[in-house]
Amino acid sequence: MSWLWIVAIPFAAQVVRISVPYALASLGGALTERSGVIDLAIEAKLLAGAFAAAAVAHATGSTWLGLAGGMSAGVAVALVQAFCALWLEADQVIVGVALNLMMLGGTRFLLQVLYHEGANSPPCPEYGDAVLANPTVWLAVAAAVCVPLALTRTRWGLRLRAAGDRPDALVAVGASVKQERVAAVAVGGALAGAGGAQLALAVGGFVANISQGRGYMALVLVILSGWRPGWAALAGVGIAFADALNFRLQITGLPVLRELGPLLPYVLTLAVLVIFGGQKQKPPESLGKL
């Protein structure tokens, strides 16, 4: 009976809250990569979104403005990524790594400059344990439904996929490959920035390296799901379940389970690899190519 907490409502709510950053980040990464741009900068977008959300919410007292600030910061990082990758023609992998490192150090620098703190921001309004009253939860649900539909059933989605698979076809009809890719990268950045906002607004502040590698995990989910955004978001829920289970094991589990608990997300990632068969799906043909 002690294990019934796995199906309890509080545990389910915790899974939902944890899954939001994974789902939004993986959806954003899937959009970016389907357009032909390697998105190794998801971690940077999460960090930027989290910092901006906390700073704006602290300054204004509004979680809604904090969420808007987080999404705007994600778009800003995404546009820098697009400019370096598409106009400066820099190596897209190096651009992603550089942005991740820049945001990791840059957020610490901004904490020191703005708040004279090196590790965390002042408290800000928060969502706390709320699920139904948390707008990022509903944003994640809406995005998980709308993004796959938009990719397959809209003109925008058709052009986005063509930019990643057949850019020559876009050129043949007089469309701009760069324009389609920039639009995809910007939307992906907004989604990832919203995921970062959830990280900060759920706890009422920004903590240095608050993303803790979630951006890299989101990219793994994109690849393992075969660049299918809906499946990537669903896989994010599975990773969140493993995280929530690990938290519970640290409190109630046997000593051996406490030691093995942190491995659960990685074990589940391997299971995702087997079940979803992402390794059988080919990446966009022009991924990483100009």
PDB file of C-alpha atoms in Angstrom:
ATOM      1  CA  MET A   1       0.000   0.000   0.000  1.00  0.00           C
ATOM      2  CA  SER A   2       2.938   2.347   0.586  1.00  0.00           C
ATOM      3  CA  TRP A   3       3.523   2.437  -3.178  1.00  0.00           C
ATOM      4  CA  LEU A   4       0.040   3.762  -3.965  1.00  0.00           C
ATOM      5  CA  TRP A   5       1.469   7.285  -4.054  1.00  0.00           C
ATOM      6  CA  ILE A   6       2.635   6.494  -7.609  1.00  0.00           C
ATOM      7  CA  VAL A   7      -0.967   6.797  -8.812  1.00  0.00           C
ATOM      8  CA  ALA A   8      -1.969   9.535  -6.370  1.00  0.00           C
ATOM      9  CA  ILE A   9      -3.125  12.900  -7.657  1.00  0.00           C
ATOM     10  CA  PRO A  10      -0.236  14.867  -6.054  1.00  0.00           C
ATOM     11  CA  PHE A  11       2.284  12.597  -7.774  1.00  0.00           C
ATOM     12  CA  ALA A  12       0.500  12.987 -11.118  1.00  0.00           C
ATOM     13  CA  ALA A  13       0.475  16.765 -10.670  1.00  0.00           C
ATOM     14  CA  GLN A  14       4.200  16.708  -9.961  1.00  0.00           C
ATOM     15  CA  VAL A  15       4.800  14.746 -13.169  1.00  0.00           C
ATOM     16  CA  VAL A  16       2.810  17.319 -15.144  1.00  0.00           C
ATOM     17  CA  ARG A  17       4.763  20.230 -13.677  1.00  0.00           C
ATOM     18  CA  ILE A  18       8.127  18.592 -14.335  1.00  0.00           C
ATOM     19  CA  SER A  19       7.158  17.590 -17.868  1.00  0.00           C
ATOM     20  CA  VAL A  20       6.366  21.132 -19.032  1.00  0.00           C
ATOM     21  CA  PRO A  21       9.988  22.285 -19.627  1.00  0.00           C
ATOM     22  CA  TYR A  22      10.859  18.986 -21.339  1.00  0.00           C
ATOM     23  CA  ALA A  23       7.779  19.094 -23.560  1.00  0.00           C
ATOM     24  CA  LEU A  24       8.101  22.741 -24.581  1.00  0.00           C
ATOM     25  CA  ALA A  25      11.847  22.489 -25.151  1.00  0.00           C
ATOM     26  CA  SER A  26      11.542  19.325 -27.247  1.00  0.00           C
ATOM     27  CA  LEU A  27       8.694  20.812 -29.304  1.00  0.00           C
ATOM     28  CA  GLY A  28      10.783  23.898 -29.972  1.00  0.00           C
ATOM     29  CA  GLY A  29      13.824  21.811 -30.831  1.00  0.00           C
ATOM     30  CA  ALA A  30      11.803  19.642 -33.202  1.00  0.00           C
ATOM     31  CA  LEU A  31      10.538  22.696 -35.086  1.00  0.00           C
ATOM     32  CA  THR A  32      14.024  24.144 -35.377  1.00  0.00           C
ATOM     33  CA  GLU A  33      15.609  20.917 -36.571  1.00  0.00           C
ATOM     34  CA  ARG A  34      12.807  20.083 -38.998  1.00  0.00           C
ATOM     35  CA  SER A  35      13.592  23.391 -40.708  1.00  0.00           C
ATOM     36  CA  GLY A  36      17.207  22.308 -41.206  1.00  0.00           C
ATOM     37  CA  VAL A  37      18.952  24.100 -38.316  1.00  0.00           C
ATOM     38  CA  ILE A  38      20.807  22.022 -35.717  1.00  0.00           C
ATOM     39  CA  ASP A  39      19.423  23.071 -32.333  1.00  0.00           C
ATOM     40  CA  LEU A  40      22.133  22.437 -29.781  1.00  0.00           C
ATOM     41  CA  ALA A  41      21.223  25.748 -28.109  1.00  0.00           C
ATOM     42  CA  ILE A  42      18.046  24.549 -26.357  1.00  0.00           C
ATOM     43  CA  GLU A  43      19.868  24.723 -23.023  1.00  0.00           C
ATOM     44  CA  ALA A  44      20.708  28.382 -23.647  1.00  0.00           C
ATOM     45  CA  LYS A  45      17.055  29.172 -24.450  1.00  0.00           C
ATOM     46  CA  LEU A  46      15.886  27.490 -21.250  1.00  0.00           C
ATOM     47  CA  LEU A  47      18.398  29.463 -19.180  1.00  0.00           C
ATOM     48  CA  ALA A  48      17.562  32.751 -20.899  1.00  0.00           C
ATOM     49  CA  GLY A  49      13.843  32.136 -20.527  1.00  0.00           C
ATOM     50  CA  ALA A  50      14.165  31.249 -16.851  1.00  0.00           C
ATOM     51  CA  PHE A  51      16.292  34.289 -16.028  1.00  0.00           C
ATOM     52  CA  ALA A  52      14.119  36.736 -17.961  1.00  0.00           C
ATOM     53  CA  ALA A  53      10.922  35.312 -16.469  1.00  0.00           C
ATOM     54  CA  ALA A  54      12.243  35.660 -12.926  1.00  0.00           C
ATOM     55  CA  ALA A  55      13.611  39.167 -13.546  1.00  0.00           C
ATOM     56  CA  VAL A  56      10.452  40.480 -15.211  1.00  0.00           C
ATOM     57  CA  ALA A  57       8.133  38.849 -12.673  1.00  0.00           C
ATOM     58  CA  HIS A  58      10.216  40.308  -9.828  1.00  0.00           C
ATOM     59  CA  ALA A  59      10.131  43.789 -11.379  1.00  0.00           C
ATOM     60  CA  THR A  60       6.439  43.795 -12.299  1.00  0.00           C
ATOM     61  CA  GLY A  61       4.865  41.426  -9.805  1.00  0.00           C
ATOM     62  CA  SER A  62       3.147  39.565 -12.651  1.00  0.00           C
ATOM     63  CA  THR A  63       3.692  35.940 -13.627  1.00  0.00           C
ATOM     64  CA  TRP A  64       1.995  36.638 -16.968  1.00  0.00           C
ATOM     65  CA  LEU A  65       4.556  39.309 -17.832  1.00  0.00           C
ATOM     66  CA  GLY A  66       7.243  36.984 -16.519  1.00  0.00           C
ATOM     67  CA  LEU A  67       6.099  34.286 -18.948  1.00  0.00           C
ATOM     68  CA  ALA A  68       6.071  36.813 -21.782  1.00  0.00           C
ATOM     69  CA  GLY A  69       9.582  37.890 -20.821  1.00  0.00           C
ATOM     70  CA  GLY A  70      10.777  34.300 -20.795  1.00  0.00           C
ATOM     71  CA  MET A  71       9.356  33.639 -24.254  1.00  0.00           C
ATOM     72  CA  SER A  72      10.881  36.867 -25.580  1.00  0.00           C
ATOM     73  CA  ALA A  73      14.295  35.894 -24.197  1.00  0.00           C
ATOM     74  CA  GLY A  74      14.012  32.500 -25.898  1.00  0.00           C
ATOM     75  CA  VAL A  75      13.231  34.222 -29.192  1.00  0.00           C
ATOM     76  CA  ALA A  76      16.199  36.584 -28.726  1.00  0.00           C
ATOM     77  CA  VAL A  77      18.625  33.684 -28.241  1.00  0.00           C
ATOM     78  CA  ALA A  78      17.063  31.887 -31.206  1.00  0.00           C
ATOM     79  CA  LEU A  79      17.522  34.905 -33.479  1.00  0.00           C
ATOM     80  CA  VAL A  80      21.183  35.177 -32.486  1.00  0.00           C
ATOM     81  CA  GLN A  81      21.503  31.488 -33.294  1.00  0.00           C
ATOM     82  CA  ALA A  82      19.822  31.977 -36.680  1.00  0.00           C
ATOM     83  CA  PHE A  83      21.979  34.993 -37.531  1.00  0.00           C
ATOM     84  CA  CYS A  84      25.222  33.167 -36.744  1.00  0.00           C
ATOM     85  CA  ALA A  85      24.173  29.964 -38.479  1.00  0.00           C
ATOM     86  CA  LEU A  86      22.396  31.315 -41.559  1.00  0.00           C
ATOM     87  CA  TRP A  87      23.995  34.672 -42.290  1.00  0.00           C
ATOM     88  CA  LEU A  88      27.479  34.287 -40.855  1.00  0.00           C
ATOM     89  CA  GLU A  89      27.436  30.611 -41.951  1.00  0.00           C
ATOM     90  CA  ALA A  90      29.135  29.512 -38.740  1.00  0.00           C
ATOM     91  CA  ASP A  91      29.233  25.852 -37.783  1.00  0.00           C
ATOM     92  CA  GLN A  92      25.824  25.203 -36.230  1.00  0.00           C
ATOM     93  CA  VAL A  93      27.117  22.803 -33.591  1.00  0.00           C
ATOM     94  CA  ILE A  94      29.728  25.304 -32.431  1.00  0.00           C
ATOM     95  CA  VAL A  95      27.117  28.075 -32.373  1.00  0.00           C
ATOM     96  CA  GLY A  96      24.899  25.981 -30.113  1.00  0.00           C
ATOM     97  CA  VAL A  97      27.700  25.086 -27.710  1.00  0.00           C
ATOM     98  CA  ALA A  98      28.868  28.714 -27.607  1.00  0.00           C
ATOM     99  CA  LEU A  99      25.375  29.995 -26.806  1.00  0.00           C
ATOM    100  CA  ASN A 100      24.966  27.417 -24.037  1.00  0.00           C
ATOM    101  CA  LEU A 101      28.247  28.435 -22.429  1.00  0.00           C
ATOM    102  CA  MET A 102      27.488  32.123 -22.910  1.00  0.00           C
ATOM    103  CA  MET A 103      24.116  31.854 -21.178  1.00  0.00           C
ATOM    104  CA  LEU A 104      25.513  29.676 -18.399  1.00  0.00           C
ATOM    105  CA  GLY A 105      28.089  32.334 -17.540  1.00  0.00           C
ATOM    106  CA  GLY A 106      25.994  35.284 -18.676  1.00  0.00           C
ATOM    107  CA  THR A 107      23.117  34.603 -16.298  1.00  0.00           C
ATOM    108  CA  ARG A 108      25.556  34.424 -13.371  1.00  0.00           C
ATOM    109  CA  PHE A 109      27.052  37.734 -14.505  1.00  0.00           C
ATOM    110  CA  LEU A 110      23.611  39.344 -14.719  1.00  0.00           C
ATOM    111  CA  LEU A 111      22.718  38.051 -11.266  1.00  0.00           C
ATOM    112  CA  GLN A 112      25.784  39.817  -9.902  1.00  0.00           C
ATOM    113  CA  VAL A 113      25.177  43.031 -11.842  1.00  0.00           C
ATOM    114  CA  LEU A 114      21.444  43.339 -11.164  1.00  0.00           C
ATOM    115  CA  TYR A 115      21.065  41.781  -7.722  1.00  0.00           C
ATOM    116  CA  HIS A 116      24.624  41.521  -6.337  1.00  0.00           C
ATOM    117  CA  GLU A 117      24.088  37.788  -5.985  1.00  0.00           C
ATOM    118  CA  GLY A 118      26.091  35.072  -7.692  1.00  0.00           C
ATOM    119  CA  ALA A 119      23.718  32.152  -7.339  1.00  0.00           C
ATOM    120  CA  ASN A 120      20.072  33.205  -7.251  1.00  0.00           C
ATOM    121  CA  SER A 121      17.674  36.048  -7.964  1.00  0.00           C
ATOM    122  CA  PRO A 122      15.341  37.741  -5.467  1.00  0.00           C
ATOM    123  CA  PRO A 123      11.955  36.044  -4.951  1.00  0.00           C
ATOM    124  CA  CYS A 124       9.296  36.667  -7.557  1.00  0.00           C
ATOM    125  CA  PRO A 125       5.618  35.692  -7.973  1.00  0.00           C
ATOM    126  CA  GLU A 126       5.302  31.975  -8.549  1.00  0.00           C
ATOM    127  CA  TYR A 127       2.938  29.275  -9.758  1.00  0.00           C
ATOM    128  CA  GLY A 128       3.970  26.972  -6.939  1.00  0.00           C
ATOM    129  CA  ASP A 129       2.255  23.592  -7.023  1.00  0.00           C
ATOM    130  CA  ALA A 130      -0.595  24.827  -9.240  1.00  0.00           C
ATOM    131  CA  VAL A 131      -1.398  22.794 -12.337  1.00  0.00           C
ATOM    132  CA  LEU A 132      -4.788  23.897 -13.641  1.00  0.00           C
ATOM    133  CA  ALA A 133      -4.002  27.531 -12.820  1.00  0.00           C
ATOM    134  CA  ASN A 134      -0.556  27.355 -14.417  1.00  0.00           C
ATOM    135  CA  PRO A 135      -0.638  28.894 -17.927  1.00  0.00           C
ATOM    136  CA  THR A 136       2.541  27.136 -19.052  1.00  0.00           C
ATOM    137  CA  VAL A 137       0.838  23.775 -18.500  1.00  0.00           C
ATOM    138  CA  TRP A 138      -1.957  24.743 -20.864  1.00  0.00           C
ATOM    139  CA  LEU A 139       0.553  26.236 -23.289  1.00  0.00           C
ATOM    140  CA  ALA A 140       2.426  22.932 -23.326  1.00  0.00           C
ATOM    141  CA  VAL A 141      -0.791  20.971 -23.919  1.00  0.00           C
ATOM    142  CA  ALA A 142      -1.875  23.310 -26.718  1.00  0.00           C
ATOM    143  CA  ALA A 143       1.573  23.226 -28.328  1.00  0.00           C
ATOM    144  CA  ALA A 144       1.744  19.419 -28.139  1.00  0.00           C
ATOM    145  CA  VAL A 145      -1.491  19.274 -30.140  1.00  0.00           C
ATOM    146  CA  CYS A 146      -1.053  22.242 -32.477  1.00  0.00           C
ATOM    147  CA  VAL A 147       2.613  21.897 -33.481  1.00  0.00           C
ATOM    148  CA  PRO A 148       2.263  18.411 -35.050  1.00  0.00           C
ATOM    149  CA  LEU A 149      -0.959  19.479 -36.794  1.00  0.00           C
ATOM    150  CA  ALA A 150       0.648  22.681 -38.069  1.00  0.00           C
ATOM    151  CA  LEU A 151       3.606  20.750 -39.447  1.00  0.00           C
ATOM    152  CA  THR A 152       1.428  18.377 -41.453  1.00  0.00           C
ATOM    153  CA  ARG A 153      -1.719  20.341 -42.291  1.00  0.00           C
ATOM    154  CA  THR A 154      -0.746  23.963 -42.884  1.00  0.00           C
ATOM    155  CA  ARG A 155       1.101  25.826 -45.593  1.00  0.00           C
ATOM    156  CA  TRP A 156       3.562  27.084 -42.997  1.00  0.00           C
ATOM    157  CA  GLY A 157       4.311  23.540 -41.887  1.00  0.00           C
ATOM    158  CA  LEU A 158       4.745  22.357 -45.454  1.00  0.00           C
ATOM    159  CA  ARG A 159       7.254  25.102 -46.159  1.00  0.00           C
ATOM    160  CA  LEU A 160       9.047  24.481 -42.876  1.00  0.00           C
ATOM    161  CA  ARG A 161       9.483  20.798 -43.695  1.00  0.00           C
ATOM    162  CA  ALA A 162      10.573  21.681 -47.214  1.00  0.00           C
ATOM    163  CA  ALA A 163      13.259  23.972 -45.789  1.00  0.00           C
ATOM    164  CA  GLY A 164      14.673  20.982 -43.933  1.00  0.00           C
ATOM    165  CA  ASP A 165      14.185  18.300 -46.557  1.00  0.00           C
ATOM    166  CA  ARG A 166      14.002  19.985 -49.963  1.00  0.00           C
ATOM    167  CA  PRO A 167      15.193  23.609 -49.825  1.00  0.00           C
ATOM    168  CA  ASP A 168      15.611  23.551 -53.594  1.00  0.00           C
ATOM    169  CA  ALA A 169      11.836  23.066 -53.890  1.00  0.00           C
ATOM    170  CA  LEU A 170      11.252  26.245 -51.909  1.00  0.00           C
ATOM    171  CA  VAL A 171      13.629  28.158 -54.124  1.00  0.00           C
ATOM    172  CA  ALA A 172      11.825  26.806 -57.202  1.00  0.00           C
ATOM    173  CA  VAL A 173       8.530  28.357 -56.070  1.00  0.00           C
ATOM    174  CA  GLY A 174      10.161  31.657 -55.176  1.00  0.00           C
ATOM    175  CA  ALA A 175      10.170  31.224 -51.402  1.00  0.00           C
ATOM    176  CA  SER A 176      13.064  32.112 -49.104  1.00  0.00           C
ATOM    177  CA  VAL A 177      14.694  29.209 -47.298  1.00  0.00           C
ATOM    178  CA  LYS A 178      16.300  31.548 -44.777  1.00  0.00           C
ATOM    179  CA  GLN A 179      12.983  33.211 -44.024  1.00  0.00           C
ATOM    180  CA  GLU A 180      11.270  29.896 -43.336  1.00  0.00           C
ATOM    181  CA  ARG A 181      14.126  28.737 -41.135  1.00  0.00           C
ATOM    182  CA  VAL A 182      14.232  31.982 -39.156  1.00  0.00           C
ATOM    183  CA  ALA A 183      10.480  31.725 -38.517  1.00  0.00           C
ATOM    184  CA  ALA A 184      10.850  28.128 -37.328  1.00  0.00           C
ATOM    185  CA  VAL A 185      13.825  28.967 -35.104  1.00  0.00           C
ATOM    186  CA  ALA A 186      11.954  31.930 -33.584  1.00  0.00           C
ATOM    187  CA  VAL A 187       8.845  29.865 -32.768  1.00  0.00           C
ATOM    188  CA  GLY A 188      11.062  27.110 -31.372  1.00  0.00           C
ATOM    189  CA  GLY A 189      12.870  29.681 -29.239  1.00  0.00           C
ATOM    190  CA  ALA A 190       9.588  31.017 -27.865  1.00  0.00           C
ATOM    191  CA  LEU A 191       8.499  27.525 -26.833  1.00  0.00           C
ATOM    192  CA  ALA A 192      11.841  26.750 -25.194  1.00  0.00           C
ATOM    193  CA  GLY A 193      11.797  30.146 -23.462  1.00  0.00           C
ATOM    194  CA  ALA A 194       8.367  29.311 -22.050  1.00  0.00           C
ATOM    195  CA  GLY A 195       9.817  26.057 -20.747  1.00  0.00           C
ATOM    196  CA  GLY A 196      12.525  28.049 -19.019  1.00  0.00           C
ATOM    197  CA  ALA A 197       9.904  30.388 -17.555  1.00  0.00           C
ATOM    198  CA  GLN A 198       8.192  27.376 -15.983  1.00  0.00           C
ATOM    199  CA  LEU A 199      11.457  26.397 -14.287  1.00  0.00           C
ATOM    200  CA  ALA A 200      11.784  29.805 -12.631  1.00  0.00           C
ATOM    201  CA  LEU A 201       8.147  30.673 -11.953  1.00  0.00           C
ATOM    202  CA  ALA A 202       7.383  27.263 -10.450  1.00  0.00           C
ATOM    203  CA  VAL A 203       9.807  27.989  -7.596  1.00  0.00           C
ATOM    204  CA  GLY A 204       9.599  31.776  -7.480  1.00  0.00           C
ATOM    205  CA  GLY A 205      13.057  32.720  -8.676  1.00  0.00           C
ATOM    206  CA  PHE A 206      16.088  31.951 -10.792  1.00  0.00           C
ATOM    207  CA  VAL A 207      18.929  29.753  -9.578  1.00  0.00           C
ATOM    208  CA  ALA A 208      22.231  29.486 -11.451  1.00  0.00           C
ATOM    209  CA  ASN A 209      22.151  26.561 -13.914  1.00  0.00           C
ATOM    210  CA  ILE A 210      18.479  26.005 -13.160  1.00  0.00           C
ATOM    211  CA  SER A 211      18.033  24.046 -16.394  1.00  0.00           C
ATOM    212  CA  GLN A 212      20.506  21.346 -15.239  1.00  0.00           C
ATOM    213  CA  GLY A 213      20.942  19.825 -18.694  1.00  0.00           C
ATOM    214  CA  ARG A 214      17.250  19.664 -19.601  1.00  0.00           C
ATOM    215  CA  GLY A 215      18.007  21.287 -22.937  1.00  0.00           C
ATOM    216  CA  TYR A 216      20.393  18.511 -23.876  1.00  0.00           C
ATOM    217  CA  MET A 217      17.843  15.923 -22.772  1.00  0.00           C
ATOM    218  CA  ALA A 218      15.203  17.653 -24.905  1.00  0.00           C
ATOM    219  CA  LEU A 219      17.469  17.407 -27.945  1.00  0.00           C
ATOM    220  CA  VAL A 220      17.964  13.709 -27.235  1.00  0.00           C
ATOM    221  CA  LEU A 221      14.187  13.280 -27.126  1.00  0.00           C
ATOM    222  CA  VAL A 222      13.843  15.053 -30.470  1.00  0.00           C
ATOM    223  CA  ILE A 223      16.334  12.687 -32.079  1.00  0.00           C
ATOM    224  CA  LEU A 224      15.034   9.522 -30.424  1.00  0.00           C
ATOM    225  CA  SER A 225      11.462  10.371 -31.442  1.00  0.00           C
ATOM    226  CA  GLY A 226      12.535  10.646 -35.060  1.00  0.00           C
ATOM    227  CA  TRP A 227      12.043  14.432 -35.226  1.00  0.00           C
ATOM    228  CA  ARG A 228       8.310  13.956 -34.569  1.00  0.00           C
ATOM    229  CA  PRO A 229       7.318  16.761 -32.165  1.00  0.00           C
ATOM    230  CA  GLY A 230       4.278  15.025 -30.690  1.00  0.00           C
ATOM    231  CA  TRP A 231       6.254  11.925 -29.793  1.00  0.00           C
ATOM    232  CA  ALA A 232       9.076  14.069 -28.425  1.00  0.00           C
ATOM    233  CA  ALA A 233       6.666  15.873 -26.098  1.00  0.00           C
ATOM    234  CA  LEU A 234       5.168  12.574 -24.969  1.00  0.00           C
ATOM    235  CA  ALA A 235       8.642  11.204 -24.272  1.00  0.00           C
ATOM    236  CA  GLY A 236       9.228  14.299 -22.132  1.00  0.00           C
ATOM    237  CA  VAL A 237       6.316  13.205 -19.931  1.00  0.00           C
ATOM    238  CA  GLY A 238       8.047   9.855 -19.487  1.00  0.00           C
ATOM    239  CA  ILE A 239      11.282  11.541 -18.422  1.00  0.00           C
ATOM    240  CA  ALA A 240       9.274  13.692 -16.003  1.00  0.00           C
ATOM    241  CA  PHE A 241       7.720  10.551 -14.514  1.00  0.00           C
ATOM    242  CA  ALA A 242      11.221   9.178 -13.896  1.00  0.00           C
ATOM    243  CA  ASP A 243      12.308  12.478 -12.294  1.00  0.00           C
ATOM    244  CA  ALA A 244       9.264  12.572 -10.027  1.00  0.00           C
ATOM    245  CA  LEU A 245       9.794   8.943  -9.095  1.00  0.00           C
ATOM    246  CA  ASN A 246      13.394   9.711  -8.223  1.00  0.00           C
ATOM    247  CA  PHE A 247      12.305  12.564  -5.932  1.00  0.00           C
ATOM    248  CA  ARG A 248       9.917  10.249  -4.105  1.00  0.00           C
ATOM    249  CA  LEU A 249      12.526   7.530  -3.766  1.00  0.00           C
ATOM    250  CA  GLN A 250      14.919   9.976  -2.149  1.00  0.00           C
ATOM    251  CA  ILE A 251      12.297  10.508   0.569  1.00  0.00           C
ATOM    252  CA  THR A 252      10.593   7.159   1.010  1.00  0.00           C
ATOM    253  CA  GLY A 253      12.723   4.558  -0.764  1.00  0.00           C
ATOM    254  CA  LEU A 254      15.222   2.032   0.538  1.00  0.00           C
ATOM    255  CA  PRO A 255      18.882   3.138   0.601  1.00  0.00           C
ATOM    256  CA  VAL A 256      19.684   1.142  -2.539  1.00  0.00           C
ATOM    257  CA  LEU A 257      16.734   2.753  -4.349  1.00  0.00           C
ATOM    258  CA  ARG A 258      17.930   6.211  -3.319  1.00  0.00           C
ATOM    259  CA  GLU A 259      21.254   5.465  -4.944  1.00  0.00           C
ATOM    260  CA  LEU A 260      19.696   4.107  -8.157  1.00  0.00           C
ATOM    261  CA  GLY A 261      16.962   6.753  -8.405  1.00  0.00           C
ATOM    262  CA  PRO A 262      19.032   9.393 -10.265  1.00  0.00           C
ATOM    263  CA  LEU A 263      19.678   6.844 -13.014  1.00  0.00           C
ATOM    264  CA  LEU A 264      15.977   6.476 -13.810  1.00  0.00           C
ATOM    265  CA  PRO A 265      15.728   9.274 -16.435  1.00  0.00           C
ATOM    266  CA  TYR A 266      18.675   7.827 -18.348  1.00  0.00           C
ATOM    267  CA  VAL A 267      17.333   4.290 -18.165  1.00  0.00           C
ATOM    268  CA  LEU A 268      14.002   5.543 -19.435  1.00  0.00           C
ATOM    269  CA  THR A 269      15.760   7.378 -22.266  1.00  0.00           C
ATOM    270  CA  LEU A 270      17.185   4.046 -23.413  1.00  0.00           C
ATOM    271  CA  ALA A 271      13.689   2.591 -23.234  1.00  0.00           C
ATOM    272  CA  VAL A 272      12.434   5.466 -25.376  1.00  0.00           C
ATOM    273  CA  LEU A 273      15.131   4.609 -27.888  1.00  0.00           C
ATOM    274  CA  VAL A 274      13.849   1.043 -28.152  1.00  0.00           C
ATOM    275  CA  ILE A 275      10.113   1.761 -28.061  1.00  0.00           C
ATOM    276  CA  PHE A 276       9.887   4.817 -30.281  1.00  0.00           C
ATOM    277  CA  GLY A 277      12.468   3.536 -32.732  1.00  0.00           C
ATOM    278  CA  GLY A 278      13.827   7.016 -33.391  1.00  0.00           C
ATOM    279  CA  GLN A 279      17.012   5.456 -34.705  1.00  0.00           C
ATOM    280  CA  LYS A 280      15.005   4.191 -37.689  1.00  0.00           C
ATOM    281  CA  GLN A 281      13.880   7.682 -38.645  1.00  0.00           C
ATOM    282  CA  LYS A 282      16.137   9.722 -40.880  1.00  0.00           C
ATOM    283  CA  PRO A 283      16.912  13.306 -39.906  1.00  0.00           C
ATOM    284  CA  PRO A 284      15.892  16.118 -42.267  1.00  0.00           C
ATOM    285  CA  GLU A 285      18.024  15.781 -45.385  1.00  0.00           C
ATOM    286  CA  SER A 286      19.348  19.345 -45.178  1.00  0.00           C
ATOM    287  CA  LEU A 287      19.870  19.417 -41.404  1.00  0.00           C
ATOM    288  CA  GLY A 288      22.936  21.527 -40.714  1.00  0.00           C
ATOM    289  CA  LYS A 289      23.316  22.501 -44.372  1.00  0.00           C
ATOM    290  CA  LEU A 290      22.850  25.959 -45.877  1.00  0.00           C
TER     291      LEU A 290
END
